[in-house]
Coordinates of C-alpha atoms in Angstrom, one line a residue:
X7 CA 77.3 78.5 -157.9
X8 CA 73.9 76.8 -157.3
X9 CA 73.5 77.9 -153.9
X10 CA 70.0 79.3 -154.8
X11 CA 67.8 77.0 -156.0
X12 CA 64.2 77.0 -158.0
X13 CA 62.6 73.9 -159.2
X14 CA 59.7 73.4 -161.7
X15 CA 57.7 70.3 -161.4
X16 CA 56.3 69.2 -164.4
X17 CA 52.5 68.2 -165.3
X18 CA 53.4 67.1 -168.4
X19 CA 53.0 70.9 -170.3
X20 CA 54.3 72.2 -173.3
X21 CA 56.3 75.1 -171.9
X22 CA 58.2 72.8 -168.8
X23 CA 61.6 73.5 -170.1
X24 CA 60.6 77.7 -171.1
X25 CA 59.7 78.3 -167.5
X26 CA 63.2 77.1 -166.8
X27 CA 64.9 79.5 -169.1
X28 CA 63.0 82.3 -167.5
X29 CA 64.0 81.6 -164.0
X30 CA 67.6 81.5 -165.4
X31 CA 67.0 84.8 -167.0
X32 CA 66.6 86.5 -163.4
X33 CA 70.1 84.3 -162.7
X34 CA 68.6 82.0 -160.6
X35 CA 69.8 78.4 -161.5
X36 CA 66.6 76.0 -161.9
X37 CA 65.5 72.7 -162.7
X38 CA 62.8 70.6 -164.0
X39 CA 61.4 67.6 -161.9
X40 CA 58.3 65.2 -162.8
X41 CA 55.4 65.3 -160.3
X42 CA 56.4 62.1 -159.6
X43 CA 59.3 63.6 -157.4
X44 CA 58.9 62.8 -154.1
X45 CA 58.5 65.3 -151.4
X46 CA 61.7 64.1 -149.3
X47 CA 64.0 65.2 -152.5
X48 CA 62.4 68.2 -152.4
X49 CA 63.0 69.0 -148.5
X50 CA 66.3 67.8 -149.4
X51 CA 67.3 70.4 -152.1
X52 CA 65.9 73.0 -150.1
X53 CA 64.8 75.5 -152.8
X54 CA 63.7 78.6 -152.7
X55 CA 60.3 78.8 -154.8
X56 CA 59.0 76.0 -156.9
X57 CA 56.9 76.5 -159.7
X58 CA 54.0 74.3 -160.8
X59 CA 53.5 73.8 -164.8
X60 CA 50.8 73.8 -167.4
X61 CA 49.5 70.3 -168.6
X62 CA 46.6 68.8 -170.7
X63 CA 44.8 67.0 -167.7
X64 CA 42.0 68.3 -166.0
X65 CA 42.7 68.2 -161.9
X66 CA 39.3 67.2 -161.0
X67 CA 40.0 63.7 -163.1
X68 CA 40.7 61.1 -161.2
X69 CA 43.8 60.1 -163.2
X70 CA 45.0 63.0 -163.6
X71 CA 48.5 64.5 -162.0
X72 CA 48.4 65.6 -158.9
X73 CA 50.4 66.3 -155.7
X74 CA 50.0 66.2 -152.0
X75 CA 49.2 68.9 -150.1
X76 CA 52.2 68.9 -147.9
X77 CA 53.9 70.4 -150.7
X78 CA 52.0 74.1 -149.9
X79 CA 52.9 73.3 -146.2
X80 CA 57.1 73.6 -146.7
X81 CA 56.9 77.6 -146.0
X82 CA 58.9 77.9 -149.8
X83 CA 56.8 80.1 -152.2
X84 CA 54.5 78.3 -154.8
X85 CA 53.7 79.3 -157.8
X86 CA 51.4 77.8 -160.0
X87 CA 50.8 78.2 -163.9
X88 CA 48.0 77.2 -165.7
X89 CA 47.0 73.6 -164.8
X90 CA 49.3 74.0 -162.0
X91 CA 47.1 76.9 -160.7
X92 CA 44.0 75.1 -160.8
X93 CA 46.1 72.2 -159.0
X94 CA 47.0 74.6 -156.4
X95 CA 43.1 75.0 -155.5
X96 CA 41.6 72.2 -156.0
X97 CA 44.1 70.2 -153.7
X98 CA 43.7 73.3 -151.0
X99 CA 40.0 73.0 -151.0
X100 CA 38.9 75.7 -154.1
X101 CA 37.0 74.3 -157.3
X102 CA 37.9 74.0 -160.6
X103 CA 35.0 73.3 -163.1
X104 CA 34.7 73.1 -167.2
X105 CA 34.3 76.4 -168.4
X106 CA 31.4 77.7 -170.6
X107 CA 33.9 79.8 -172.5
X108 CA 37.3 78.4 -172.9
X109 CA 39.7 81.0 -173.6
X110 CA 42.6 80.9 -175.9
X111 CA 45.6 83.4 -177.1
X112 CA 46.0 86.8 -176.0
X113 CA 43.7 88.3 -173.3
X114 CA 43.5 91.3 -171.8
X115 CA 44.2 90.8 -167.8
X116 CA 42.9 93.3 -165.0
X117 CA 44.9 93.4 -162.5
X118 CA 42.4 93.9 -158.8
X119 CA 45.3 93.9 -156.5
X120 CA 47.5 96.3 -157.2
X121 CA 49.5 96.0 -154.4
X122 CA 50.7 92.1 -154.8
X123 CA 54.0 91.3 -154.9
X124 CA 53.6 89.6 -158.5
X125 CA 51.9 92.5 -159.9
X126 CA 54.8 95.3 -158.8
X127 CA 55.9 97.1 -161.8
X128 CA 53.0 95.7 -164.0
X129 CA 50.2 97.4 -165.9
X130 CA 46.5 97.5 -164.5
X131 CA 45.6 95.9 -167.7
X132 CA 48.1 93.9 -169.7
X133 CA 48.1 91.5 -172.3
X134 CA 48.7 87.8 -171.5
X135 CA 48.3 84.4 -173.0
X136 CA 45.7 81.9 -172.1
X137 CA 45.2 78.2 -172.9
X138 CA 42.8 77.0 -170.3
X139 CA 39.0 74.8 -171.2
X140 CA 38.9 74.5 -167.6
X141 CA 38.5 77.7 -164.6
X142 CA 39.1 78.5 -161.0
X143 CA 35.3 79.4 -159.9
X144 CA 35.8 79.4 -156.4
X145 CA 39.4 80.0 -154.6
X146 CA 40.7 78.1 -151.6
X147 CA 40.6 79.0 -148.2
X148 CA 42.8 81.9 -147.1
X149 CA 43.0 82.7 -151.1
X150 CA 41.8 86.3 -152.5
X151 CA 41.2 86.8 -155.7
X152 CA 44.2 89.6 -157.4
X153 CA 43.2 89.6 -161.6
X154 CA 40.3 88.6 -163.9
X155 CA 39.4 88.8 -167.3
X156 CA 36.3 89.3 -169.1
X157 CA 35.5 85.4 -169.4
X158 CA 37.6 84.5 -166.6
X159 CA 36.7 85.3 -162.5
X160 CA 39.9 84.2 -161.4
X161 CA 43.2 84.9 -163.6
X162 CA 45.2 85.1 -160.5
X163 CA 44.5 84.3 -157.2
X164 CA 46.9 84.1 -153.8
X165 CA 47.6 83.8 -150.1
X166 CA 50.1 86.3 -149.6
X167 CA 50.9 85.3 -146.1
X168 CA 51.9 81.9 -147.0
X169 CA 53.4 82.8 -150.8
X170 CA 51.1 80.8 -152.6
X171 CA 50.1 82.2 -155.7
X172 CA 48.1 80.9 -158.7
X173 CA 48.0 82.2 -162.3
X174 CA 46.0 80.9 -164.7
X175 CA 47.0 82.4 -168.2
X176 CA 51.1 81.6 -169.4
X177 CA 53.4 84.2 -168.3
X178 CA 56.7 82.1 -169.6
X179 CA 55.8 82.7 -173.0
X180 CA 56.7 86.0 -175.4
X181 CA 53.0 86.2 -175.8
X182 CA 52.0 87.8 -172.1
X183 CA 54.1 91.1 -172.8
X184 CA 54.7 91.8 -168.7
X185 CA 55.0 87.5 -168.2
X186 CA 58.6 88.2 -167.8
X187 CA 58.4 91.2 -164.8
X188 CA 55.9 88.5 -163.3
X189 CA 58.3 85.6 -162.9
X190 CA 60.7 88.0 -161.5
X191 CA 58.6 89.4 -159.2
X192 CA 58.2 86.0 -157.8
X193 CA 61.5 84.3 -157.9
X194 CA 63.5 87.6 -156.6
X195 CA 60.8 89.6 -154.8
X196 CA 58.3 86.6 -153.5
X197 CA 61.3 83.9 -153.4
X198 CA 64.0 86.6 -152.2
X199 CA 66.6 84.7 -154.3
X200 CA 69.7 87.2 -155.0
X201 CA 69.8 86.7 -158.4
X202 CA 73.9 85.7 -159.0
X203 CA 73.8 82.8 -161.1
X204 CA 75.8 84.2 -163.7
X205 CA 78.0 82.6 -166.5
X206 CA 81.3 83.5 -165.0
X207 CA 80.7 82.2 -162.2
X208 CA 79.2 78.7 -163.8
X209 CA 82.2 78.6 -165.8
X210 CA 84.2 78.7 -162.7
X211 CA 82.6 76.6 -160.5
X212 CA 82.3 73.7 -163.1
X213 CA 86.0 74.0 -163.9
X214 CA 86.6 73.2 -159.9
X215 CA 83.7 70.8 -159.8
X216 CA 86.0 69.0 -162.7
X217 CA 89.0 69.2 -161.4
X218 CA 87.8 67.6 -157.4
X219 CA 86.2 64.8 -159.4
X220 CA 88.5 64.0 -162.1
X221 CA 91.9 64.6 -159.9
X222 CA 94.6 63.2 -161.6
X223 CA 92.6 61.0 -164.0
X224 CA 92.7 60.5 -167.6
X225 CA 89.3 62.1 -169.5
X226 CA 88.4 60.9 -173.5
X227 CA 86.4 63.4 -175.7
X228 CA 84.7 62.5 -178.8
X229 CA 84.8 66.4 -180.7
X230 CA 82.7 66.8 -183.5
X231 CA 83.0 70.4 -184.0
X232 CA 80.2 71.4 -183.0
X233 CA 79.0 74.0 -180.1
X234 CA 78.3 71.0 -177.6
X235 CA 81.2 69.3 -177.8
X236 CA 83.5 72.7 -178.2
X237 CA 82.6 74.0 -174.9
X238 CA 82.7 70.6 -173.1
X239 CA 86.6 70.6 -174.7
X240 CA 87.2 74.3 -173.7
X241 CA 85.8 73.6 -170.1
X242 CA 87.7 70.3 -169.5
X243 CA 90.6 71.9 -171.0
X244 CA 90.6 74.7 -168.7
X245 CA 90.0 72.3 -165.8
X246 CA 92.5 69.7 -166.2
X247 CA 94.5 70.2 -169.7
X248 CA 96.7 67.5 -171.0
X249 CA 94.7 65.2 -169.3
X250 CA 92.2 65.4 -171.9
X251 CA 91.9 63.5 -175.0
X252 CA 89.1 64.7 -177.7
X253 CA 89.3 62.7 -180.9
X254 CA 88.1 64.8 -183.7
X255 CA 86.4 62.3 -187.0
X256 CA 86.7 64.1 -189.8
X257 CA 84.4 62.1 -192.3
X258 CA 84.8 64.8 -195.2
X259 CA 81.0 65.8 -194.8
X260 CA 81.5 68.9 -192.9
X261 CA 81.3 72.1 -194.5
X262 CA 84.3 73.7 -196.5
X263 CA 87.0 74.7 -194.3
X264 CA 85.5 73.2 -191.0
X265 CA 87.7 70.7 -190.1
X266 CA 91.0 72.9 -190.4
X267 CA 88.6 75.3 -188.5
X268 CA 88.5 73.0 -185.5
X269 CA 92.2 71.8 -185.5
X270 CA 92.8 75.6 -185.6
X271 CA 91.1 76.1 -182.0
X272 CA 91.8 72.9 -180.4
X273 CA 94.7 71.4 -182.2
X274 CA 98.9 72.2 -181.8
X275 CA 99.3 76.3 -181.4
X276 CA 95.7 76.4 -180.5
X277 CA 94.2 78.4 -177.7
X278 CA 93.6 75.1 -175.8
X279 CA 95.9 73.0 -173.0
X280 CA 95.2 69.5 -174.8
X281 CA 95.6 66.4 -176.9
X282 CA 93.8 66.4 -180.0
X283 CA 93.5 63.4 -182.5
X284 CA 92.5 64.2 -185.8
X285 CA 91.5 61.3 -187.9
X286 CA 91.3 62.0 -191.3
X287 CA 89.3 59.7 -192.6
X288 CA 87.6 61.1 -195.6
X289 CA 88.0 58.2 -198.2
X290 CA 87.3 55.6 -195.8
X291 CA 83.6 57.3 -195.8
X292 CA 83.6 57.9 -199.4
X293 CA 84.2 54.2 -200.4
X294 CA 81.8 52.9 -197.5
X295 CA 79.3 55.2 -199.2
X296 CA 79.8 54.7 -202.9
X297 CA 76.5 53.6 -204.9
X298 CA 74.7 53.9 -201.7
X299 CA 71.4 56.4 -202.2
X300 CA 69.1 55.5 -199.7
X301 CA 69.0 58.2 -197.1
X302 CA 68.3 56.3 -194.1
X303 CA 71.4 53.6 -195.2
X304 CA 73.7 56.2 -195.6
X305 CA 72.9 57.9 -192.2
X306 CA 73.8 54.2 -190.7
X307 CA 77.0 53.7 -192.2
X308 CA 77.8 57.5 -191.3
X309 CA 77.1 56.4 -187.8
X310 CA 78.3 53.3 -187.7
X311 CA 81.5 54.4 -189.4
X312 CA 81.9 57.2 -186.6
X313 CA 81.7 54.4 -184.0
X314 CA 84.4 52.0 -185.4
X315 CA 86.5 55.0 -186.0
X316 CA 86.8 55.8 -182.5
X317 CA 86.6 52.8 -181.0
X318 CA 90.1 52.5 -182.9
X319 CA 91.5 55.8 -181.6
X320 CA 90.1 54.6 -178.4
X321 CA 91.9 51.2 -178.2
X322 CA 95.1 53.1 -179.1
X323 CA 95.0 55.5 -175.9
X324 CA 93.9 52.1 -173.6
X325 CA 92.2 52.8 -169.9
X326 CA 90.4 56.2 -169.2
X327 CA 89.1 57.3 -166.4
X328 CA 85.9 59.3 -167.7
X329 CA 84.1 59.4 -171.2
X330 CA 83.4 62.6 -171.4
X331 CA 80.2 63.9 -173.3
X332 CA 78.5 67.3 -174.8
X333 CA 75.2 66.7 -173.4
X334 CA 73.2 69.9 -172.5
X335 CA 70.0 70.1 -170.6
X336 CA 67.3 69.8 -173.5
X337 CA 69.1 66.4 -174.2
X338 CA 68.2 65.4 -170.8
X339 CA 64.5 66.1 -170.2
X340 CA 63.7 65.1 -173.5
X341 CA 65.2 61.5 -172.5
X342 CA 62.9 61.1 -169.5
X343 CA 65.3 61.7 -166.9
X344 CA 64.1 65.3 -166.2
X345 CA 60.2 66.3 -167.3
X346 CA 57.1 64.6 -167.9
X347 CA 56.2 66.3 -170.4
X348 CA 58.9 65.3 -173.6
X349 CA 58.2 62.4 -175.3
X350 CA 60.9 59.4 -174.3
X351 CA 63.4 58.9 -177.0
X352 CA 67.0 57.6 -176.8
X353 CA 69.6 60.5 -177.7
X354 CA 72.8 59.9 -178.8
X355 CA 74.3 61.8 -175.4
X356 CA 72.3 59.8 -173.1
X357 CA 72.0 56.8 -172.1
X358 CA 73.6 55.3 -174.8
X359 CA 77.4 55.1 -173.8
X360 CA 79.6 53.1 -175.9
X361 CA 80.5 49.5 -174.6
X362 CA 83.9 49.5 -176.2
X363 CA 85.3 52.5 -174.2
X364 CA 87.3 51.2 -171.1
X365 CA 86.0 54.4 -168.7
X366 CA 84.7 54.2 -165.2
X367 CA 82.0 57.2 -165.3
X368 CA 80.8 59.6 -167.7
X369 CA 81.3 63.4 -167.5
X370 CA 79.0 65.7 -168.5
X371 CA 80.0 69.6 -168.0
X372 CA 77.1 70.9 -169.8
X373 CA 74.2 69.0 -168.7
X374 CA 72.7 71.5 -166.8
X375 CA 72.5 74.2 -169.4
X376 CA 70.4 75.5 -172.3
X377 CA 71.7 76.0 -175.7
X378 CA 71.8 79.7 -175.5
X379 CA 73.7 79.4 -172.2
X380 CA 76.0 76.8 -173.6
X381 CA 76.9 79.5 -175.9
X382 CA 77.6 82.5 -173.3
X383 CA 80.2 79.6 -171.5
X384 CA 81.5 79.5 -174.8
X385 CA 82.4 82.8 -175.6
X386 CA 83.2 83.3 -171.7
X387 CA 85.8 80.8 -172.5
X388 CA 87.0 82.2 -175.7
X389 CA 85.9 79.6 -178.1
X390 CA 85.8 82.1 -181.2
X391 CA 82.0 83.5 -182.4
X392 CA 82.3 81.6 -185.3
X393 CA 82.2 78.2 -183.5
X394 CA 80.4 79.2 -180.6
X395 CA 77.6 80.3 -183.4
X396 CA 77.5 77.8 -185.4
X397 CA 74.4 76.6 -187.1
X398 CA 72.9 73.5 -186.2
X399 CA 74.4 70.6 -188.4
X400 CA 73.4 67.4 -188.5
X401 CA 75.6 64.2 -187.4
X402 CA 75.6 62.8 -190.7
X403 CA 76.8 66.5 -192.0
X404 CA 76.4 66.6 -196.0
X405 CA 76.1 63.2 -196.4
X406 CA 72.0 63.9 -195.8
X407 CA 72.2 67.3 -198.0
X408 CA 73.7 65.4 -200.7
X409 CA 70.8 63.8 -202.3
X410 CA 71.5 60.0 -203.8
X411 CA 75.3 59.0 -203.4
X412 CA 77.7 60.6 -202.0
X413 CA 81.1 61.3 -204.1
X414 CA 84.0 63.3 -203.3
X415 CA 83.0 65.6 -205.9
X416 CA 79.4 66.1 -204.9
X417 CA 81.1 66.9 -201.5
X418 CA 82.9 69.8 -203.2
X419 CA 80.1 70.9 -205.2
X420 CA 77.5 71.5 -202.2
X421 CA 81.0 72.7 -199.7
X422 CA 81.9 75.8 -202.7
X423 CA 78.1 76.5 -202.9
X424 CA 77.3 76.4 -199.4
X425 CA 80.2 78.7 -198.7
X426 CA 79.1 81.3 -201.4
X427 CA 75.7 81.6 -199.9
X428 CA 76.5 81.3 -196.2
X429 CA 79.1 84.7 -197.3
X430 CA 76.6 86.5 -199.2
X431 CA 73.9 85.8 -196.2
X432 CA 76.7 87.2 -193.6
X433 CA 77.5 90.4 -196.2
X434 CA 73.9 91.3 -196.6
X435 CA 73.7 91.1 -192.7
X436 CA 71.0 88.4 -192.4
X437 CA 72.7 85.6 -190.3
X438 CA 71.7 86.9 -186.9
X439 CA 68.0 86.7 -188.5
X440 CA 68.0 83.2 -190.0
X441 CA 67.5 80.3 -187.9
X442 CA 69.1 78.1 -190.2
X443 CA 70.6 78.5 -193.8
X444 CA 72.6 76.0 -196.3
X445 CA 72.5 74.7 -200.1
X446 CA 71.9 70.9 -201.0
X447 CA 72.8 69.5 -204.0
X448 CA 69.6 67.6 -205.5
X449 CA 70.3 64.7 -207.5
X450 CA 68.5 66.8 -210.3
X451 CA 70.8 67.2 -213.9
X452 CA 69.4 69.6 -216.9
X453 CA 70.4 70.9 -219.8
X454 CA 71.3 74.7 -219.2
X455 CA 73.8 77.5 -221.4
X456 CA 77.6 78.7 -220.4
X457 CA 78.7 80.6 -223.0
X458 CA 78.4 78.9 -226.8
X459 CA 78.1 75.6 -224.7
X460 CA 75.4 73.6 -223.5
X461 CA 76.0 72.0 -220.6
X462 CA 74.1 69.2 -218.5
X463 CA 74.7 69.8 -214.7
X464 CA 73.7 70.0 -211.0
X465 CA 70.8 71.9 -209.8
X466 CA 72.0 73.3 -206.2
X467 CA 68.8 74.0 -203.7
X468 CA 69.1 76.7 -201.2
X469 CA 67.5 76.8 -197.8
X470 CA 66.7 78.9 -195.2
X471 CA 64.3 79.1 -192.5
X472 CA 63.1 81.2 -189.1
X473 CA 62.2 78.8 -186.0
X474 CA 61.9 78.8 -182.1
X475 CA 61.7 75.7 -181.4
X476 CA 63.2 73.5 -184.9
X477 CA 59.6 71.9 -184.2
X478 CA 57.7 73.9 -187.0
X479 CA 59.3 76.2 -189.8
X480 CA 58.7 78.8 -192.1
X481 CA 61.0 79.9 -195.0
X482 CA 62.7 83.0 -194.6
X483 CA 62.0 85.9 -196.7
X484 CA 65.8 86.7 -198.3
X485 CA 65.7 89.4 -201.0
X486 CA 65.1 88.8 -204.3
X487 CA 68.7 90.7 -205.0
X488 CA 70.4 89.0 -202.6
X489 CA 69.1 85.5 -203.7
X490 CA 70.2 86.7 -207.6
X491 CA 73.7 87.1 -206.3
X492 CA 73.9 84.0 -204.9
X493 CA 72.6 82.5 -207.6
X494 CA 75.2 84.0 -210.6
X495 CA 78.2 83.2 -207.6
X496 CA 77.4 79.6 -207.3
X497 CA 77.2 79.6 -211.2
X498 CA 80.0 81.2 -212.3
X499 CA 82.2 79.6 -209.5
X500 CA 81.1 76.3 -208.8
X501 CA 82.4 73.5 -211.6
X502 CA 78.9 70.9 -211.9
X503 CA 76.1 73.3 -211.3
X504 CA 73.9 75.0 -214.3
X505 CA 70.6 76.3 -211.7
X506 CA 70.0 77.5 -208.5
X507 CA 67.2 76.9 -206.2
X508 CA 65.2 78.4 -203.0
X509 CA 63.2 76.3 -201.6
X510 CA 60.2 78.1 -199.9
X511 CA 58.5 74.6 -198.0
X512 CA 57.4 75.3 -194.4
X513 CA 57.8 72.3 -191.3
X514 CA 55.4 70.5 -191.7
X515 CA 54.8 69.5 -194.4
X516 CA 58.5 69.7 -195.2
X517 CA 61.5 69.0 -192.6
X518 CA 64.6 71.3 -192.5
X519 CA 67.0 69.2 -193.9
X520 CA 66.9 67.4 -196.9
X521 CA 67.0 64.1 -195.9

């Protein structure tokens, strides 16, 4: 159900992909173009509102992004945020100049016109978040002036009768406390969009979208467990059943339990209409990676492993039809194929299809989604919370949490340790708060006490940290009680492990994982 459309066009700002999320917040389904886009695609979608980004440049610059002024002569609503405001007048004859007094962080905004349609429902003064070295210090023609703030004359500015409007401070982020009222007010009041984009129906249509374009062809899954690939099984399944082939690796670096976890929701009895591979190949990963200890080597022959693995499991089933594939929206912009703004890297979901596969086209169910929404088509499906939930984990799984070699007994260690403190986390009601949360084993022995014994074991080191974006990280605050628990479980259960660890390092310096 994308009947109802809103685009962002992106000038390369920090926040492209938030202003997204917000639009989809008032179920409206939206997406993120360059400036580069040309205006025919745009006549061609036909959207409702389009909504003009933040970015580093100054307009005035003769470099700098920009965009023709036929786009404010479609008759769809404009908004523009930030550098996309200023863009707005300059190109419609206002002037943007360097301001005397850049302002940054929260500001308090007075709101002049009460009466505009982005203002209804919002406070005469309110609190909003601004990032801007240059101003608006004259409006274009046919433009009045609707907000200020103390060191800014034109905070918002707009033509009513042609639904432009131009806001200068951030209203997509948490920071402006009414930003989210705002962006409602302009892509259901301004834009008149109905507002119906809603899971259910997303999971419905996709499932008929798969079926038309898959018909009686044969689809190939590589499952690794995770949310991504769960829901793209659970929504292929749904579509077209035993059509569908996912081919779960298990490389014995997941966490304790995991693997029996996903054969229990996708293998024989499960809840899903498919054929699921499980390839146990846990000592062919263990003997690849004996003596290895170089972290960057050992993520290689993880990967590589993965690769010949399936290109086995592949040969065996012969021709498909479609190679189907978990990539979500993030995965998308971020590989230059949406936004300007992400930096262009290769990702293993795009771009990068496997030469060895003998498929026609690539299927991708959930490229059009966030993570949270992949999620809510998760649970709409019944994938169980504990899957649909689950913490980010990377591809190598333990074998980058495992400092120096690997060993099947190292693997146990840091599974029964990771399992203790993932169950005391959930029992002291903390999982919903922590971002992210495991133990490593360090490649750290010392001499510690059991009993009349000395012993000369593992130390285990716990992490956990709060983040929006996995881009910068703090370590979470766990109680001191609950950490001491933890502690004399891992002890007193786990064979090899004599101390116990929290390690408090924030992103940067530090990264999240280990290795």
């Amino acid at each position: 159900m994308k009947n109802e459309l809103v685009i962002v066009i992106d000038f390369g700002g920090q926040y492209n992909q938030l202003v997204a999320r917000r639009v989809r917040e008032c179920n409206v389904y939206c997406e993120i173009y360059s400036y580069k886009i040309d205006i025919e695609k745009i006549k061609a979608m036909n959207p409702k509102g389009i909504i003009l980004t933040g970015g580093p440049n100054s307009c005035y610059e003769p470099d700098s992004p920009t965009y023709s002024k036929e786009l404010f002569e479609l008759g769809i609503p404009v908004l523009g945020l930030c550098y996309g405001a200023q863009l707005m007048q300059h190109v419609l004859g206002g002037k943007v100049e360097k301001a005397e007094v850049s302002e940054y962080g929260k500001t308090e905004v007075l709101v002049d016109k009460k009466d505009s349609k982005i203002f209804q429902d919002v406070s005469e003064k309110t609190i909003c978040w601004m990032s801007h070295t240059d101003y608006i210090s004259q409006v274009a023609p046919g433009f009045e002036i609707s907000a200020h703030t103390a060191d800014c004359p034109v905070a918002t500015a707009e033509n009513a009768e042609k639904s432009l409007y131009a806001i200068q401070f951030h209203p997509e982020v948490l920071h402006t406390v009414e930003g989210k009222t705002m962006l409602s007010n302009f892509v259901l009041g301004v834009c008149g969009c109905a507002g119906d984009w809603k899971m259910d129906a997303f999971v419905e249509s996709t499932i008929k979208e798969i079926r038309e374009k898959v018909g009686d062809g044969k689809v190939l899954l590589a499952l690794s467990g995770g949310v991504d690939s769960s829901v793209a099984a659970g929504l292929l399944s749904r579509a077209i059943g035993k059509q569908l082939t996912c081919v779960f690796v298990d490389h014995g670096l997941l966490r304790k339990d995991e693997g029996d976890e996903v054969e229990g929701v996708f293998g024989e009895g499960g809840q899903f209409d498919l054929n699921f591979i499980r390839v146990n190949a846990q000592q062919r990963y263990y003997d690849k990676l004996a003596g290895v200890t170089e972290p960057e080597a050992k993520r290689k022959i993880i990967g590589e492993e993965f690769i010949r693995i399936f290109e086995e499991e592949a040969k065996k089933i012969g021709a498909v039809d479609f190679l189907a594939q978990g990539t979500i929206y993030p995965d998308v912009v971020e590989s230059g194929l949406g936004g300007e703004s992400a930096v262009i890297k290769s990702h293993h979901n795009v771009g990068g299809l496997p030469d060895f596969v003998d498929f026609k086209e690539i299927i991708e169910p959930l490229r059009d989604l966030f993570k949270d929404e992949v999620r809510q088509a998760g649970l709409q499906l019944g994938i169980p919370e504990k899957l649909v939930f689950r913490q980010p984990f990377p591809g190598p799984g333990l074998g980058i949490r495992i400092i120096g070699e690997v060993t099947e007994e190292k693997v146990k260690i840091v599974q029964d340790a990771d399992a203790i403190y993932r169950e005391e986390i959930a029992k002291a009601g903390l999982d919903k708060e922590i971002n992210q949360y495991f133990a490593a084993l360090t490649n750290m022995r010392s001499v510690g006490v059991m009993g009349d014994f000395r012993t000369y074991d593992y130390a285990v080191a716990l992490r956990a940290v709060k983040t929006i974006d996995f881009m910068t990280a703090e370590a979470s605050e766990i109680p001191y009680e609950v950490l001491n628990k933890v502690m004399n479980r891992i002890i007193n259960e786990v064979k090899g492990v004599n101390r116990v660890m929290y390690d408090l390092t924030s992103k940067p310096p530090g990264t999240i994982e280990f290795e």
